[in-house]
PDB file of C-alpha atoms in Angstrom:
ATOM      1  CA  UNK A 172     -95.899-213.380-124.887  1.00 34.00           C
ATOM      2  CA  UNK A 173     -97.515-216.028-122.668  1.00 36.00           C
ATOM      3  CA  UNK A 174     -95.486-217.244-119.818  1.00 40.00           C
ATOM      4  CA  UNK A 175     -94.742-220.970-119.721  1.00 42.00           C
ATOM      5  CA  UNK A 176     -94.376-222.598-116.414  1.00 48.00           C
ATOM      6  CA  UNK A 177     -91.563-225.255-116.008  1.00 60.00           C
ATOM      7  CA  UNK A 178     -92.783-226.434-112.559  1.00 68.00           C
ATOM      8  CA  UNK A 179     -95.128-229.056-113.548  1.00 65.00           C
ATOM      9  CA  UNK A 180     -92.399-231.774-113.474  1.00 64.00           C
ATOM     10  CA  UNK A 181     -91.455-232.947-109.996  1.00 65.00           C
ATOM     11  CA  UNK A 182     -87.925-232.333-108.844  1.00 70.00           C
ATOM     12  CA  UNK A 183     -85.895-233.757-105.959  1.00 74.00           C
ATOM     13  CA  UNK A 184     -83.005-232.170-104.256  1.00 76.00           C
ATOM     14  CA  UNK A 185     -79.676-233.884-103.964  1.00 83.00           C
ATOM     15  CA  UNK A 186     -79.107-235.764-100.680  1.00 88.00           C
ATOM     16  CA  UNK A 187     -76.290-234.910 -98.334  1.00 94.00           C
ATOM     17  CA  UNK A 188     -72.960-236.649 -99.180  1.00 92.00           C
ATOM     18  CA  UNK A 189     -72.193-238.132 -95.867  1.00 90.00           C
ATOM     19  CA  UNK A 190     -70.355-241.386 -96.834  1.00 81.00           C
ATOM     20  CA  UNK A 191     -71.216-244.930 -95.903  1.00 73.00           C
ATOM     21  CA  UNK A 192     -69.180-244.521 -92.691  1.00 76.00           C
ATOM     22  CA  UNK A 193     -71.191-241.618 -91.304  1.00 84.00           C
ATOM     23  CA  UNK A 194     -72.833-242.130 -87.951  1.00 93.00           C
ATOM     24  CA  UNK A 195     -75.278-239.822 -86.141  1.00 95.00           C
ATOM     25  CA  UNK A 196     -74.116-237.501 -83.464  1.00 96.00           C
ATOM     26  CA  UNK A 197     -75.784-235.279 -80.983  1.00 96.00           C
ATOM     27  CA  UNK A 198     -73.396-232.428 -81.159  1.00 96.00           C
ATOM     28  CA  UNK A 199     -72.898-230.067 -84.144  1.00 96.00           C
ATOM     29  CA  UNK A 200     -69.304-229.064 -84.734  1.00 95.00           C
ATOM     30  CA  UNK A 201     -68.301-225.746 -86.214  1.00 95.00           C
ATOM     31  CA  UNK A 202     -65.222-224.203 -87.797  1.00 96.00           C
ATOM     32  CA  UNK A 203     -65.695-220.444 -87.494  1.00 94.00           C
ATOM     33  CA  UNK A 204     -69.386-220.793 -88.126  1.00 94.00           C
ATOM     34  CA  UNK A 205     -68.945-223.384 -91.089  1.00 98.00           C
ATOM     35  CA  UNK A 206     -70.056-227.023 -90.808  1.00 97.00           C
ATOM     36  CA  UNK A 207     -69.934-229.851 -93.243  1.00 96.00           C
ATOM     37  CA  UNK A 208     -70.293-233.672 -93.524  1.00 96.00           C
ATOM     38  CA  UNK A 209     -72.294-234.112 -90.224  1.00 97.00           C
ATOM     39  CA  UNK A 210     -75.328-236.284 -89.437  1.00 97.00           C
ATOM     40  CA  UNK A 211     -77.083-234.714 -86.435  1.00 98.00           C
ATOM     41  CA  UNK A 212     -79.616-236.759 -84.405  1.00 98.00           C
ATOM     42  CA  UNK A 213     -81.466-235.300 -81.361  1.00 98.00           C
ATOM     43  CA  UNK A 214     -78.946-232.291 -81.375  1.00 98.00           C
ATOM     44  CA  UNK A 215     -79.777-228.931 -79.837  1.00 97.00           C
ATOM     45  CA  UNK A 216     -78.314-225.992 -81.716  1.00 97.00           C
ATOM     46  CA  UNK A 217     -79.050-222.821 -79.660  1.00 97.00           C
ATOM     47  CA  UNK A 218     -78.375-219.144 -79.777  1.00 97.00           C
ATOM     48  CA  UNK A 219     -76.066-218.664 -82.766  1.00 97.00           C
ATOM     49  CA  UNK A 220     -75.359-215.384 -84.435  1.00 97.00           C
ATOM     50  CA  UNK A 221     -73.357-216.402 -87.640  1.00 98.00           C
ATOM     51  CA  UNK A 222     -72.025-214.101 -90.394  1.00 98.00           C
ATOM     52  CA  UNK A 223     -71.338-215.675 -93.844  1.00 98.00           C
ATOM     53  CA  UNK A 224     -71.647-219.348 -92.627  1.00 98.00           C
ATOM     54  CA  UNK A 225     -71.228-222.209 -95.102  1.00 98.00           C
ATOM     55  CA  UNK A 226     -73.281-225.344 -94.293  1.00 98.00           C
ATOM     56  CA  UNK A 227     -72.669-228.312 -96.728  1.00 98.00           C
ATOM     57  CA  UNK A 228     -73.748-231.879 -96.608  1.00 97.00           C
ATOM     58  CA  UNK A 229     -75.637-231.874 -93.114  1.00 98.00           C
ATOM     59  CA  UNK A 230     -78.582-233.903 -92.073  1.00 97.00           C
ATOM     60  CA  UNK A 231     -80.630-232.832 -89.006  1.00 98.00           C
ATOM     61  CA  UNK A 232     -82.899-235.566 -87.613  1.00 98.00           C
ATOM     62  CA  UNK A 233     -85.190-234.970 -84.627  1.00 98.00           C
ATOM     63  CA  UNK A 234     -83.282-231.910 -83.660  1.00 98.00           C
ATOM     64  CA  UNK A 235     -84.070-228.545 -82.093  1.00 98.00           C
ATOM     65  CA  UNK A 236     -82.688-225.336 -83.612  1.00 98.00           C
ATOM     66  CA  UNK A 237     -83.660-222.178 -81.559  1.00 98.00           C
ATOM     67  CA  UNK A 238     -82.433-218.574 -81.753  1.00 98.00           C
ATOM     68  CA  UNK A 239     -80.125-219.102 -84.742  1.00 98.00           C
ATOM     69  CA  UNK A 240     -79.406-216.302 -87.095  1.00 98.00           C
ATOM     70  CA  UNK A 241     -77.407-216.691 -90.335  1.00 98.00           C
ATOM     71  CA  UNK A 242     -76.646-213.832 -92.453  1.00 98.00           C
ATOM     72  CA  UNK A 243     -75.263-214.046 -96.161  1.00 98.00           C
ATOM     73  CA  UNK A 244     -75.186-217.853 -95.645  1.00 98.00           C
ATOM     74  CA  UNK A 245     -74.568-220.679 -98.064  1.00 98.00           C
ATOM     75  CA  UNK A 246     -76.324-223.952 -97.655  1.00 98.00           C
ATOM     76  CA  UNK A 247     -75.951-226.924 -99.914  1.00 98.00           C
ATOM     77  CA  UNK A 248     -77.297-230.379 -99.613  1.00 97.00           C
ATOM     78  CA  UNK A 249     -78.813-229.773 -96.045  1.00 98.00           C
ATOM     79  CA  UNK A 250     -81.730-231.755 -94.793  1.00 98.00           C
ATOM     80  CA  UNK A 251     -83.998-231.140 -91.873  1.00 98.00           C
ATOM     81  CA  UNK A 252     -86.155-234.082 -90.842  1.00 98.00           C
ATOM     82  CA  UNK A 253     -88.463-234.080 -87.857  1.00 98.00           C
ATOM     83  CA  UNK A 254     -86.659-230.986 -86.624  1.00 98.00           C
ATOM     84  CA  UNK A 255     -88.109-227.984 -84.724  1.00 98.00           C
ATOM     85  CA  UNK A 256     -86.863-224.585 -85.827  1.00 98.00           C
ATOM     86  CA  UNK A 257     -87.868-221.747 -83.440  1.00 98.00           C
ATOM     87  CA  UNK A 258     -86.645-218.217 -84.007  1.00 98.00           C
ATOM     88  CA  UNK A 259     -84.338-219.198 -86.909  1.00 98.00           C
ATOM     89  CA  UNK A 260     -83.602-216.628 -89.486  1.00 98.00           C
ATOM     90  CA  UNK A 261     -81.707-217.217 -92.657  1.00 98.00           C
ATOM     91  CA  UNK A 262     -81.200-213.989 -94.412  1.00 98.00           C
ATOM     92  CA  UNK A 263     -79.682-212.801 -97.777  1.00 98.00           C
ATOM     93  CA  UNK A 264     -78.192-216.120 -98.550  1.00 98.00           C
ATOM     94  CA  UNK A 265     -78.573-219.169-100.804  1.00 98.00           C
ATOM     95  CA  UNK A 266     -80.057-222.553-100.095  1.00 98.00           C
ATOM     96  CA  UNK A 267     -79.523-225.215-102.774  1.00 97.00           C
ATOM     97  CA  UNK A 268     -80.642-228.988-102.797  1.00 97.00           C
ATOM     98  CA  UNK A 269     -82.563-228.804 -99.529  1.00 97.00           C
ATOM     99  CA  UNK A 270     -85.282-230.762 -97.832  1.00 97.00           C
ATOM    100  CA  UNK A 271     -87.453-229.901 -94.832  1.00 98.00           C
ATOM    101  CA  UNK A 272     -89.676-233.010 -93.961  1.00 97.00           C
ATOM    102  CA  UNK A 273     -91.996-233.167 -91.042  1.00 98.00           C
ATOM    103  CA  UNK A 274     -90.658-230.034 -89.471  1.00 98.00           C
ATOM    104  CA  UNK A 275     -92.320-227.652 -86.960  1.00 98.00           C
ATOM    105  CA  UNK A 276     -91.343-223.958 -87.084  1.00 98.00           C
ATOM    106  CA  UNK A 277     -92.007-220.872 -85.124  1.00 97.00           C
ATOM    107  CA  UNK A 278     -90.723-217.415 -86.453  1.00 95.00           C
ATOM    108  CA  UNK A 279     -88.775-219.129 -89.267  1.00 98.00           C
ATOM    109  CA  UNK A 280     -87.397-216.567 -91.762  1.00 98.00           C
ATOM    110  CA  UNK A 281     -85.843-216.746 -95.283  1.00 98.00           C
ATOM    111  CA  UNK A 282     -85.678-213.070 -96.053  1.00 98.00           C
ATOM    112  CA  UNK A 283     -83.843-211.939 -99.121  1.00 98.00           C
ATOM    113  CA  UNK A 284     -82.562-215.585 -99.873  1.00 98.00           C
ATOM    114  CA  UNK A 285     -82.612-217.711-102.963  1.00 98.00           C
ATOM    115  CA  UNK A 286     -84.047-221.082-102.572  1.00 98.00           C
ATOM    116  CA  UNK A 287     -82.944-223.456-105.414  1.00 96.00           C
ATOM    117  CA  UNK A 288     -84.092-227.203-105.636  1.00 96.00           C
ATOM    118  CA  UNK A 289     -85.599-227.002-102.191  1.00 97.00           C
ATOM    119  CA  UNK A 290     -88.689-229.106-101.076  1.00 96.00           C
ATOM    120  CA  UNK A 291     -90.830-228.489 -97.917  1.00 97.00           C
ATOM    121  CA  UNK A 292     -92.965-231.534 -97.244  1.00 97.00           C
ATOM    122  CA  UNK A 293     -95.416-232.074 -94.401  1.00 98.00           C
ATOM    123  CA  UNK A 294     -94.091-229.024 -92.529  1.00 98.00           C
ATOM    124  CA  UNK A 295     -95.855-226.475 -90.182  1.00 98.00           C
ATOM    125  CA  UNK A 296     -94.743-223.155 -91.678  1.00 98.00           C
ATOM    126  CA  UNK A 297     -97.282-220.829 -90.163  1.00 98.00           C
ATOM    127  CA  UNK A 298     -96.128-217.190 -89.929  1.00 98.00           C
ATOM    128  CA  UNK A 299     -92.976-218.112 -91.932  1.00 98.00           C
ATOM    129  CA  UNK A 300     -91.292-215.030 -93.533  1.00 98.00           C
ATOM    130  CA  UNK A 301     -90.252-215.316 -97.252  1.00 98.00           C
ATOM    131  CA  UNK A 302     -90.007-211.554 -97.851  1.00 98.00           C
ATOM    132  CA  UNK A 303     -88.075-211.019-101.158  1.00 98.00           C
ATOM    133  CA  UNK A 304     -87.181-214.593-101.383  1.00 98.00           C
ATOM    134  CA  UNK A 305     -86.508-216.011-104.873  1.00 98.00           C
ATOM    135  CA  UNK A 306     -88.036-219.450-105.533  1.00 97.00           C
ATOM    136  CA  UNK A 307     -86.333-221.573-108.257  1.00 96.00           C
ATOM    137  CA  UNK A 308     -87.499-225.289-108.503  1.00 95.00           C
ATOM    138  CA  UNK A 309     -89.068-225.065-104.964  1.00 96.00           C
ATOM    139  CA  UNK A 310     -92.046-227.217-103.790  1.00 96.00           C
ATOM    140  CA  UNK A 311     -94.398-226.806-100.792  1.00 97.00           C
ATOM    141  CA  UNK A 312     -96.209-230.078-100.406  1.00 97.00           C
ATOM    142  CA  UNK A 313     -98.912-230.823 -97.612  1.00 98.00           C
ATOM    143  CA  UNK A 314     -97.537-227.859 -95.466  1.00 98.00           C
ATOM    144  CA  UNK A 315     -99.422-225.516 -93.134  1.00 98.00           C
ATOM    145  CA  UNK A 316     -98.522-222.004 -94.648  1.00 98.00           C
ATOM    146  CA  UNK A 317    -101.248-220.075 -92.695  1.00 98.00           C
ATOM    147  CA  UNK A 318    -100.222-216.250 -92.352  1.00 98.00           C
ATOM    148  CA  UNK A 319     -96.939-216.909 -94.298  1.00 98.00           C
ATOM    149  CA  UNK A 320     -95.481-213.710 -95.795  1.00 98.00           C
ATOM    150  CA  UNK A 321     -94.461-213.681 -99.471  1.00 98.00           C
ATOM    151  CA  UNK A 322     -94.101-209.972-100.159  1.00 98.00           C
ATOM    152  CA  UNK A 323     -91.681-209.060-102.992  1.00 98.00           C
ATOM    153  CA  UNK A 324     -91.104-212.706-103.761  1.00 98.00           C
ATOM    154  CA  UNK A 325     -89.652-213.674-107.068  1.00 98.00           C
ATOM    155  CA  UNK A 326     -91.000-216.772-108.593  1.00 97.00           C
ATOM    156  CA  UNK A 327     -89.007-218.721-111.187  1.00 95.00           C
ATOM    157  CA  UNK A 328     -90.346-222.062-110.458  1.00 95.00           C
ATOM    158  CA  UNK A 329     -92.690-222.766-107.522  1.00 96.00           C
ATOM    159  CA  UNK A 330     -95.087-225.658-106.984  1.00 95.00           C
ATOM    160  CA  UNK A 331     -97.700-225.620-104.184  1.00 96.00           C
ATOM    161  CA  UNK A 332     -99.793-228.556-103.485  1.00 95.00           C
ATOM    162  CA  UNK A 333    -102.204-229.607-100.669  1.00 97.00           C
ATOM    163  CA  UNK A 334    -101.360-226.708 -98.499  1.00 98.00           C
ATOM    164  CA  UNK A 335    -103.266-224.430 -96.172  1.00 98.00           C
ATOM    165  CA  UNK A 336    -102.844-220.844 -97.504  1.00 98.00           C
ATOM    166  CA  UNK A 337    -105.287-218.992 -95.192  1.00 97.00           C
ATOM    167  CA  UNK A 338    -104.201-215.539 -94.207  1.00 97.00           C
ATOM    168  CA  UNK A 339    -101.143-215.507 -96.506  1.00 98.00           C
ATOM    169  CA  UNK A 340     -99.834-212.034 -97.278  1.00 97.00           C
ATOM    170  CA  UNK A 341     -98.058-211.023-100.548  1.00 97.00           C
ATOM    171  CA  UNK A 342    -100.373-213.507-102.309  1.00 97.00           C
ATOM    172  CA  UNK A 343    -100.084-211.427-105.520  1.00 96.00           C
ATOM    173  CA  UNK A 344     -96.353-211.738-105.411  1.00 97.00           C
ATOM    174  CA  UNK A 345     -96.806-215.608-105.997  1.00 97.00           C
ATOM    175  CA  UNK A 346     -97.540-214.833-109.645  1.00 95.00           C
ATOM    176  CA  UNK A 347     -96.015-217.616-111.646  1.00 94.00           C
ATOM    177  CA  UNK A 348     -96.533-220.362-109.213  1.00 95.00           C
ATOM    178  CA  UNK A 349     -98.245-223.673-109.956  1.00 94.00           C
ATOM    179  CA  UNK A 350    -101.146-224.103-107.440  1.00 94.00           C
ATOM    180  CA  UNK A 351    -103.435-227.195-107.042  1.00 92.00           C
ATOM    181  CA  UNK A 352    -106.987-226.225-107.772  1.00 93.00           C
ATOM    182  CA  UNK A 353    -107.949-227.621-104.374  1.00 94.00           C
ATOM    183  CA  UNK A 354    -105.585-225.103-102.677  1.00 95.00           C
ATOM    184  CA  UNK A 355    -107.181-222.181-104.359  1.00 93.00           C
ATOM    185  CA  UNK A 356    -110.078-221.581-101.880  1.00 93.00           C
ATOM    186  CA  UNK A 357    -107.785-221.107 -98.932  1.00 95.00           C
ATOM    187  CA  UNK A 358    -105.727-218.611-100.996  1.00 95.00           C
ATOM    188  CA  UNK A 359    -108.698-216.681-102.611  1.00 92.00           C
ATOM    189  CA  UNK A 360    -109.419-214.378 -99.691  1.00 93.00           C
ATOM    190  CA  UNK A 361    -105.930-213.089 -99.678  1.00 95.00           C
ATOM    191  CA  UNK A 362    -105.779-212.704-103.538  1.00 93.00           C
ATOM    192  CA  UNK A 363    -109.063-210.798-103.449  1.00 92.00           C
ATOM    193  CA  UNK A 364    -108.043-208.477-100.531  1.00 91.00           C
ATOM    194  CA  UNK A 365    -104.733-207.593-102.199  1.00 93.00           C
ATOM    195  CA  UNK A 366    -106.663-206.853-105.507  1.00 90.00           C
ATOM    196  CA  UNK A 367    -108.930-204.615-103.698  1.00 91.00           C
ATOM    197  CA  UNK A 368    -111.944-206.993-103.994  1.00 90.00           C
ATOM    198  CA  UNK A 369    -114.495-207.102-101.077  1.00 83.00           C
ATOM    199  CA  UNK A 370    -115.861-210.389-100.386  1.00 78.00           C
ATOM    200  CA  UNK A 371    -119.256-210.604 -98.620  1.00 81.00           C
ATOM    201  CA  UNK A 372    -121.516-213.450 -97.520  1.00 75.00           C
TER     202      UNK A 372
END
C-alpha cells in the first residue's frame, strides 16, 4: 500500500498564551525547574541541569541559553526568537506547538524526543542532534542543517524546504519526509553514501 504524506499543507504552532498585560523581563523564574507564562527578552539562562521540567507558554526573544540540560521534559507553546542556544540538550521529552525563528545553535540536541507542531525557520542548526526524534507536523524552513544527525528518527509528518542538508547523517531515516526538489542536491551525497553508492566526478 502506497504511503500518503499529510505534510503538504502548512501548519502553524499555537502561540504562547501570555495575556494582554504580559511584559518582557530579563530574568527567568523557576518553580522547581518548571516555568510558565513568561516573556523573556535579552535574558541569560545558564548552566541548568533539569529533571522532568515543564515549560509552558514561554517566549524567548534575543536571549542566550547555554549549558542547559532537560531530561524527560514537557514543553508547550514555547517560542525562541533571535535566541542563541549553546550546549543545550533536550532529551526524552515532548515539545508541542513550538517555534524557533532566526536562532543560532551550537551542539543543540533533541535526542529521543517527540516534536509535534514545531517550526524551525531561518535557524542555524549545524551539527544539531535529532537522534531517535519523532517528527509530527514539523517544518524546517530556510535552515542550515549541515552535519545534522537524524539516525533512528521517526517521521510522521516532516516538511523540509530551502535548507542546506550537506553532510547530514541518518539521511535514510528521513524516509517519509517531504523535501523541496531544490534541496535534493545537498542531501544526495548523504543518501548515496548510506545506500552504499559511490559517487565519482
